[in-house]
Every structure is written in C-alpha cells, then in structure tokens.
CSV table of C-alpha atoms and ligand atoms in Angstrom, one decimal:
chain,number,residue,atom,x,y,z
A,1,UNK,CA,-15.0,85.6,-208.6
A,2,UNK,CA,-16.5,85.4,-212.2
A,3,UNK,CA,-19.7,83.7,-211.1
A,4,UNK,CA,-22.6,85.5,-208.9
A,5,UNK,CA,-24.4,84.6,-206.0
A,6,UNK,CA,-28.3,85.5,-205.7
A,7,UNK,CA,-29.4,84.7,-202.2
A,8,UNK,CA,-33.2,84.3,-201.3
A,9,UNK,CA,-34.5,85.1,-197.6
A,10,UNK,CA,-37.9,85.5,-195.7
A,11,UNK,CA,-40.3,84.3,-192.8
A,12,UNK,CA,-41.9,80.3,-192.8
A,13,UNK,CA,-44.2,80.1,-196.1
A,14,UNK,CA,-43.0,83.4,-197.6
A,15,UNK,CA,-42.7,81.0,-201.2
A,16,UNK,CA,-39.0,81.9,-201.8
A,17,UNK,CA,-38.4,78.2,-202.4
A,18,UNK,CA,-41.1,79.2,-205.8
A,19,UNK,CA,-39.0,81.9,-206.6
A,20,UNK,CA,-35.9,80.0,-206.8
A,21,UNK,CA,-37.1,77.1,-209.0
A,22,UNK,CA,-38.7,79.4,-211.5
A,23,UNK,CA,-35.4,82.0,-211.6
A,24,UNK,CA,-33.6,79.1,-212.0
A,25,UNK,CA,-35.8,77.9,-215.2
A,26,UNK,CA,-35.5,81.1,-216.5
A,27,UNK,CA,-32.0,82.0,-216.4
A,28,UNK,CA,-31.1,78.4,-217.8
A,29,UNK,CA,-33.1,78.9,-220.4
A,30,UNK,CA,-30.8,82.0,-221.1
A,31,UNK,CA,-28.0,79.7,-221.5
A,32,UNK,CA,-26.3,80.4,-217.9
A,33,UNK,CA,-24.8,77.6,-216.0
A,34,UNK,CA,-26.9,78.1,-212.9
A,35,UNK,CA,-26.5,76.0,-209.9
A,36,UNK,CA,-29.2,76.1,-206.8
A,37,UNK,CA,-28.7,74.8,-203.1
A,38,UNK,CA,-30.0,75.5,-199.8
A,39,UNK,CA,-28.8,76.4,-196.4
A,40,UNK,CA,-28.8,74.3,-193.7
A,41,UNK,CA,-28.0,71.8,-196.5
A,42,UNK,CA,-26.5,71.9,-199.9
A,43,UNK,CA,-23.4,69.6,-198.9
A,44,UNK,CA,-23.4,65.6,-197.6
A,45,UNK,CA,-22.5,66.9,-194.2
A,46,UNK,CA,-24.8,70.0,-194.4
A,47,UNK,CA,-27.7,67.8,-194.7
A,48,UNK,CA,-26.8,65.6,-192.0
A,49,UNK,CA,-26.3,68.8,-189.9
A,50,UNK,CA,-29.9,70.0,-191.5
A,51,UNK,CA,-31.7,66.8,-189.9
A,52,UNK,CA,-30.5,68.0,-186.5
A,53,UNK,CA,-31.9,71.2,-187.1
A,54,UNK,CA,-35.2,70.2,-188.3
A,55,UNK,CA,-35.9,67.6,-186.1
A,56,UNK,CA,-39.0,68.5,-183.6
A,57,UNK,CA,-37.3,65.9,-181.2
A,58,UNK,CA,-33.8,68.3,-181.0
A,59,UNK,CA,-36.3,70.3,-179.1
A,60,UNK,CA,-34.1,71.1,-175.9
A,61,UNK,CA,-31.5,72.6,-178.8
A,62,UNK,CA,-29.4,75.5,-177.0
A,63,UNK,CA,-29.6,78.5,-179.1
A,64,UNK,CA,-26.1,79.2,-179.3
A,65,UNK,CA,-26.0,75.5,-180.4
A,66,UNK,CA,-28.3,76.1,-183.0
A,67,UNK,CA,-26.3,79.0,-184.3
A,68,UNK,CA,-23.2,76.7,-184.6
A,69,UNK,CA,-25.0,74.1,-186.3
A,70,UNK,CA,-25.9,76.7,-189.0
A,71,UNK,CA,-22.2,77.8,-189.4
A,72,UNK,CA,-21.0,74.4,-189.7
A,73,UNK,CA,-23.2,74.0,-192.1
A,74,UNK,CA,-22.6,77.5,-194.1
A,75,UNK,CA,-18.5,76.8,-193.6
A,76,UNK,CA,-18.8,73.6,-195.5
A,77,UNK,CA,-21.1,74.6,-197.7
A,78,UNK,CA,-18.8,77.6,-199.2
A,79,UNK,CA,-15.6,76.3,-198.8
A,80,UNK,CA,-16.8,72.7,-200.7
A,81,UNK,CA,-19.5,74.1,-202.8
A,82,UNK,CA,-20.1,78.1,-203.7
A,83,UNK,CA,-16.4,79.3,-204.2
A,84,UNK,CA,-15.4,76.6,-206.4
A,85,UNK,CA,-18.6,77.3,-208.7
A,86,UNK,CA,-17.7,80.5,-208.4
A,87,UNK,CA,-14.7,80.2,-209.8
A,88,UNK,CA,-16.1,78.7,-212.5
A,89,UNK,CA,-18.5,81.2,-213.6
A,90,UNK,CA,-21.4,79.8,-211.8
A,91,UNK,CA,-24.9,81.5,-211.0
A,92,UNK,CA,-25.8,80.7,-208.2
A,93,UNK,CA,-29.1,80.9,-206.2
A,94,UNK,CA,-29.4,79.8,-202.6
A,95,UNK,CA,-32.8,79.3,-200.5
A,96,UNK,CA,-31.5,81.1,-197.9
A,97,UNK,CA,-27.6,82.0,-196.7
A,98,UNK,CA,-26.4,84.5,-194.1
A,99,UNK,CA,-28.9,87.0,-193.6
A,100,UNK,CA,-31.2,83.6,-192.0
A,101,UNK,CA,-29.0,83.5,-189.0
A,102,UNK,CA,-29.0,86.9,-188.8
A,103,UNK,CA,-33.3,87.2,-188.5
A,104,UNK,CA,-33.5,84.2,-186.9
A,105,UNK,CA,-30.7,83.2,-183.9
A,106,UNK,CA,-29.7,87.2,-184.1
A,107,UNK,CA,-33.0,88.5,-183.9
A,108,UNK,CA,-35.5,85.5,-183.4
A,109,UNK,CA,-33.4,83.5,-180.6
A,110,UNK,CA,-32.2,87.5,-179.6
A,111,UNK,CA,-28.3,86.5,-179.6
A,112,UNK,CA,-27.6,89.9,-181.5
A,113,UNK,CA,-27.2,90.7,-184.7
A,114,UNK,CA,-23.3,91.8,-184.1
A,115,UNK,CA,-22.1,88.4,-182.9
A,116,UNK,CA,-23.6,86.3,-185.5
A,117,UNK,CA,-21.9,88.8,-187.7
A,118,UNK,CA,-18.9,88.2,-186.7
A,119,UNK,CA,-19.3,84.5,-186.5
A,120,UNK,CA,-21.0,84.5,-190.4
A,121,UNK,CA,-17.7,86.4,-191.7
A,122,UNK,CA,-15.5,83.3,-190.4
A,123,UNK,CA,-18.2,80.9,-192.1
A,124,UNK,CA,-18.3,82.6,-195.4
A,125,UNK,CA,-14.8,83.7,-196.0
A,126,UNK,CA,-16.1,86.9,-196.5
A,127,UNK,CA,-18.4,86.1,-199.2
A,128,UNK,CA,-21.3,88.4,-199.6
A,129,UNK,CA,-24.1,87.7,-201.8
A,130,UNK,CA,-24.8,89.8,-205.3
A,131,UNK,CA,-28.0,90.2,-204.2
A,132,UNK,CA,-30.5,89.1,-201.4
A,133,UNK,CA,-34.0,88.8,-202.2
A,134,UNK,CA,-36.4,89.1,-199.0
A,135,UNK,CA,-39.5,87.5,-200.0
A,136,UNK,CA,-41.5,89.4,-197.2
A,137,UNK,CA,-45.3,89.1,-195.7
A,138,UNK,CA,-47.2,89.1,-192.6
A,139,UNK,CA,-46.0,86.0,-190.2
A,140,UNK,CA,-49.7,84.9,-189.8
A,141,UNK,CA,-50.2,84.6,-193.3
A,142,UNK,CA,-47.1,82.4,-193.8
A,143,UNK,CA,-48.3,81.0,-191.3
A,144,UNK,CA,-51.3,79.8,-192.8
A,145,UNK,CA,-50.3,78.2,-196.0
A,146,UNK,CA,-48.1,75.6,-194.2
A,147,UNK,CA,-51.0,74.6,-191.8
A,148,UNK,CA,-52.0,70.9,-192.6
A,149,UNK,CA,-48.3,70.4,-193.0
A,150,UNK,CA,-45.6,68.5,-190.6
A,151,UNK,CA,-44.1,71.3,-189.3
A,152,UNK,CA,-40.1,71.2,-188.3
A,153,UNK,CA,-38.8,72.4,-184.9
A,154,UNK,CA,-38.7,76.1,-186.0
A,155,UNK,CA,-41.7,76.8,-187.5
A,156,UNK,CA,-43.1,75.4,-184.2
A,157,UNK,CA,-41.7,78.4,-182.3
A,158,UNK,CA,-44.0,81.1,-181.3
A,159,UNK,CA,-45.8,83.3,-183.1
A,160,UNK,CA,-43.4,86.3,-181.5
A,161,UNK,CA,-40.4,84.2,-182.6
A,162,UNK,CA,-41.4,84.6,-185.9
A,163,UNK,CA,-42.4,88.2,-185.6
A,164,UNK,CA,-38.7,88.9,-184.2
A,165,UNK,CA,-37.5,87.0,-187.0
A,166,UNK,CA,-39.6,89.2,-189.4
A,167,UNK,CA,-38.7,92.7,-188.4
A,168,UNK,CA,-34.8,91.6,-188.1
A,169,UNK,CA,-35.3,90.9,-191.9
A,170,UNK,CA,-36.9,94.4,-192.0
A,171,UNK,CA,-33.9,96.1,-190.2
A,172,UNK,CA,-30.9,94.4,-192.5
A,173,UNK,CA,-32.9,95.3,-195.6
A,174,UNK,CA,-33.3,99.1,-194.4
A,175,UNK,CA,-29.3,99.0,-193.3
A,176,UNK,CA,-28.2,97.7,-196.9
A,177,UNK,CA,-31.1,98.6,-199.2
A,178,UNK,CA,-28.8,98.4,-202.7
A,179,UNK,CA,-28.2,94.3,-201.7
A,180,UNK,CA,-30.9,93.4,-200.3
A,181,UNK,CA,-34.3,93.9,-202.1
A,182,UNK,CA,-37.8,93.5,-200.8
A,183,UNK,CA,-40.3,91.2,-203.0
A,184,UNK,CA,-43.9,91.6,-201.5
A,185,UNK,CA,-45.0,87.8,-200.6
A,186,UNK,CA,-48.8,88.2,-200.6
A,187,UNK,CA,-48.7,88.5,-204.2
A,188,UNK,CA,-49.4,85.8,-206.8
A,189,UNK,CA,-46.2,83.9,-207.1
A,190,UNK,CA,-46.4,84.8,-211.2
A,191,UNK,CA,-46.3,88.7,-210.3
A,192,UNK,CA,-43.2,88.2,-207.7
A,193,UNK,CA,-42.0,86.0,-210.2
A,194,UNK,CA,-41.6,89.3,-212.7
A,195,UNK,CA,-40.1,91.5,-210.2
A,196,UNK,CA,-37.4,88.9,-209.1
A,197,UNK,CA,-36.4,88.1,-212.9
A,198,UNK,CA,-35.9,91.7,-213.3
A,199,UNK,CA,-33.9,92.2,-209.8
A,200,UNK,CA,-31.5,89.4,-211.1
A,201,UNK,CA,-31.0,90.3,-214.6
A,202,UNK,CA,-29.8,94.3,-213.2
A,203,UNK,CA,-27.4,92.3,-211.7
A,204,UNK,CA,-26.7,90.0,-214.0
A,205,UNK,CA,-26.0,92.8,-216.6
A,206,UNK,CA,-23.9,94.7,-214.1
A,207,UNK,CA,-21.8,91.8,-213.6
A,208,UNK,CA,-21.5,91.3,-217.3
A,209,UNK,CA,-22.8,87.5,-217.3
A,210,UNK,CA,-25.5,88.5,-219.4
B,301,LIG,P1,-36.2,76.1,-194.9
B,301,LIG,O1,-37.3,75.5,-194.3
B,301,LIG,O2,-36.5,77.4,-195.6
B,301,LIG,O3,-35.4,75.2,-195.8
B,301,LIG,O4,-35.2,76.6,-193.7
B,301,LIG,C1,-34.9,75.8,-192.7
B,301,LIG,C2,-35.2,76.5,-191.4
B,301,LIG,O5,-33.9,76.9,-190.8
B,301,LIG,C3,-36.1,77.7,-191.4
B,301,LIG,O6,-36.9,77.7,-190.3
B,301,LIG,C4,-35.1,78.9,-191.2
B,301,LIG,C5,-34.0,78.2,-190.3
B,301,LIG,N1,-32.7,78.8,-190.5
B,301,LIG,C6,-32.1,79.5,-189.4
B,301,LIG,O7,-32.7,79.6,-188.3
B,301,LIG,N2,-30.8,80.0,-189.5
B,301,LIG,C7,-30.1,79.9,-190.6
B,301,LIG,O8,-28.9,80.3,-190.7
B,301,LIG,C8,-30.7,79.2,-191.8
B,301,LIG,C9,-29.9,79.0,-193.0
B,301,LIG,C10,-32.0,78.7,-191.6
C-alpha cells in the first residue's frame, strides 16, 4: 500500500471531527493528495446504514445488531473506498475506524473486546491504521459541549456507557502505545492541533510520503 491511513478516535464531543479538518488543511497545503471520510459512513450504503445507527427512534437496536451494522458499514467502506486510495498513494484520515467498535459495542455495550476483534479483521481485510489518534477527556466534559444539541441514539446512553467506552479507549491505547497516540482533549483545539500535525508528519516521514 503506498498511501497511509491516519485514524482519529475518542468519547462524544472529544473535537476529533476539528482535528481532522484542520490536518487535512494542512497536509494539502503540503501538496498531499489527502482524502477524509467517516465511519459509520463514508460510502452511499454506509450512510444509509449510518441513519439506522443514529436514529433515536432505532432505540430497541440489539447490541449485537448494532455491532453488525458497523461492520457492514466498515466492510463497504474499505473494500469500495480506503484500499483503492490506498493504492493510489492516498492520505487518508478517518473520524473514526476500528478502534470505535472496539470502546464502544466491545467495551460500552460489554460484547468483549476479543469478538469484535475478530469480527473487525473480516471487515477490514486486515487493514490496520498508520496511526490512531485518541482525542481523550473526561466523559462529562464531552458531555457538555454537545448540550443544546440534538443528540443521536448513542450519545443518549448513560453516563456509565460512556465511561466504559472511555476507559476501553484507555486500555487499547496502553496495549499498542507505538499506533495509537493520546491527544489531551481539554486543551484549546489550536494546541492539539500542533501535537497532531506533528504525530502525522513522524509518520508521514517514516512512510516516506513526505
Ligand atoms: P460520530 O458522531 O463521531 O460521527 O460517530 C457516530 C457514533 O457512532 C458515535 O456515537 C460513535 C459510534 N460508533 C460506534 O459505536 N461504533 C463504531 O464502530 C463506530 C465507527 C462509531
């Protein structure tokens, strides 16, 4: 693959969706061909799949249904999207990937981290990101910043959903600290902004696109 894949993870209002517009901006502006998408999403049938997911009506959503509807979602995603950009040399940043269904139906909905494992490898090919960014901070004050706003049926879970969801992140960043890098989320946007850019261009470098 002569492209590389940047993923970006973390709890409700953790402001990773910020972090991958303005890496996106910047690396352009180095001349990279950089492409961004999202998970659930990023394909036609992804974002028909992403509706479901969202929907505060889908409310009496089966976990292990949930977890499915993600992988559909991540299977058509990679096999239409990522590896053919990859092929082509393509950065590419994602607002979220594998490591989401990990924290949240492994560790949030508590359907273990092994299974979805298992289940992610058959969605992704065996693709593994360059590098995961966890944008992390306290659930509460993620919390905050997206009162006032319509919220979707998963940020209406608990408050301990959220929390399991949280330290799951905690655990797969401890298990694979070289991949997956912490950014502290309480900070101003402009300051994780600097750490990010520098995360991505180490790999960038390494990978010899820049
Ligand atoms: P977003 O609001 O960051 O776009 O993400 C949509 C929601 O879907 C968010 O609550 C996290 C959740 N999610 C999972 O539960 N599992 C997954 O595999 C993915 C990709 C997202």
């Amino acid at each position: 693959m002569r492209g590389a894949l940047l993923t970006f993870e973390g709890v409700e209002g953790s402001g990773k969706s910020t972090q991958v517009e303005r890496l996106a901006v910047h690396l352009r502006g180095l001349g990279l061909s950089v492409l961004v998408s999202r998970e659930p999403g990023g394909t036609d049938i992804g974002e028909r799949i992403r509706a479901v997911l969202l929907d505060p009506d889908a409310a009496a959503m089966d976990g292990r249904t949930e977890l499915f509807l993600y992988l559909a979602s991540r299977n058509q995603h990679v096999r239409e999207k990522l590896m053919p950009a990859l092929r082509a040399g393509t950065v590419i940043i994602l607002d979220r990937f594998s490591e989401s269904s990990l924290a949240y139906q492994g560790g949030g909905r508590e359907l273990g981290e092994r299974v979805v494992s298992r289940l992610n490898k058959l969605a992704t090919a065996g693709l593994r990101p360059d590098l995961t960014i966890l944008v992390d901070l306290p659930v509460e004050v993620g919390r905050r910043r997206k009162e006032g706003s319509r919220l979707d049926r998963l940020e209406r879970e608990r408050v301990e959903f959220h929390q399991r969801v949280r330290d799951s992140y905690i655990r797969l960043a401890r298990r694979a600290p070289k991949r997956i890098r912490i950014v502290d989320g309480t900070r101003p946007a402009e300051e994780s902004q600097v750490e990010v850019r520098r995360l991505a261009t180490e790999v960038l470098k390494r990978k010899g696109l820049i």
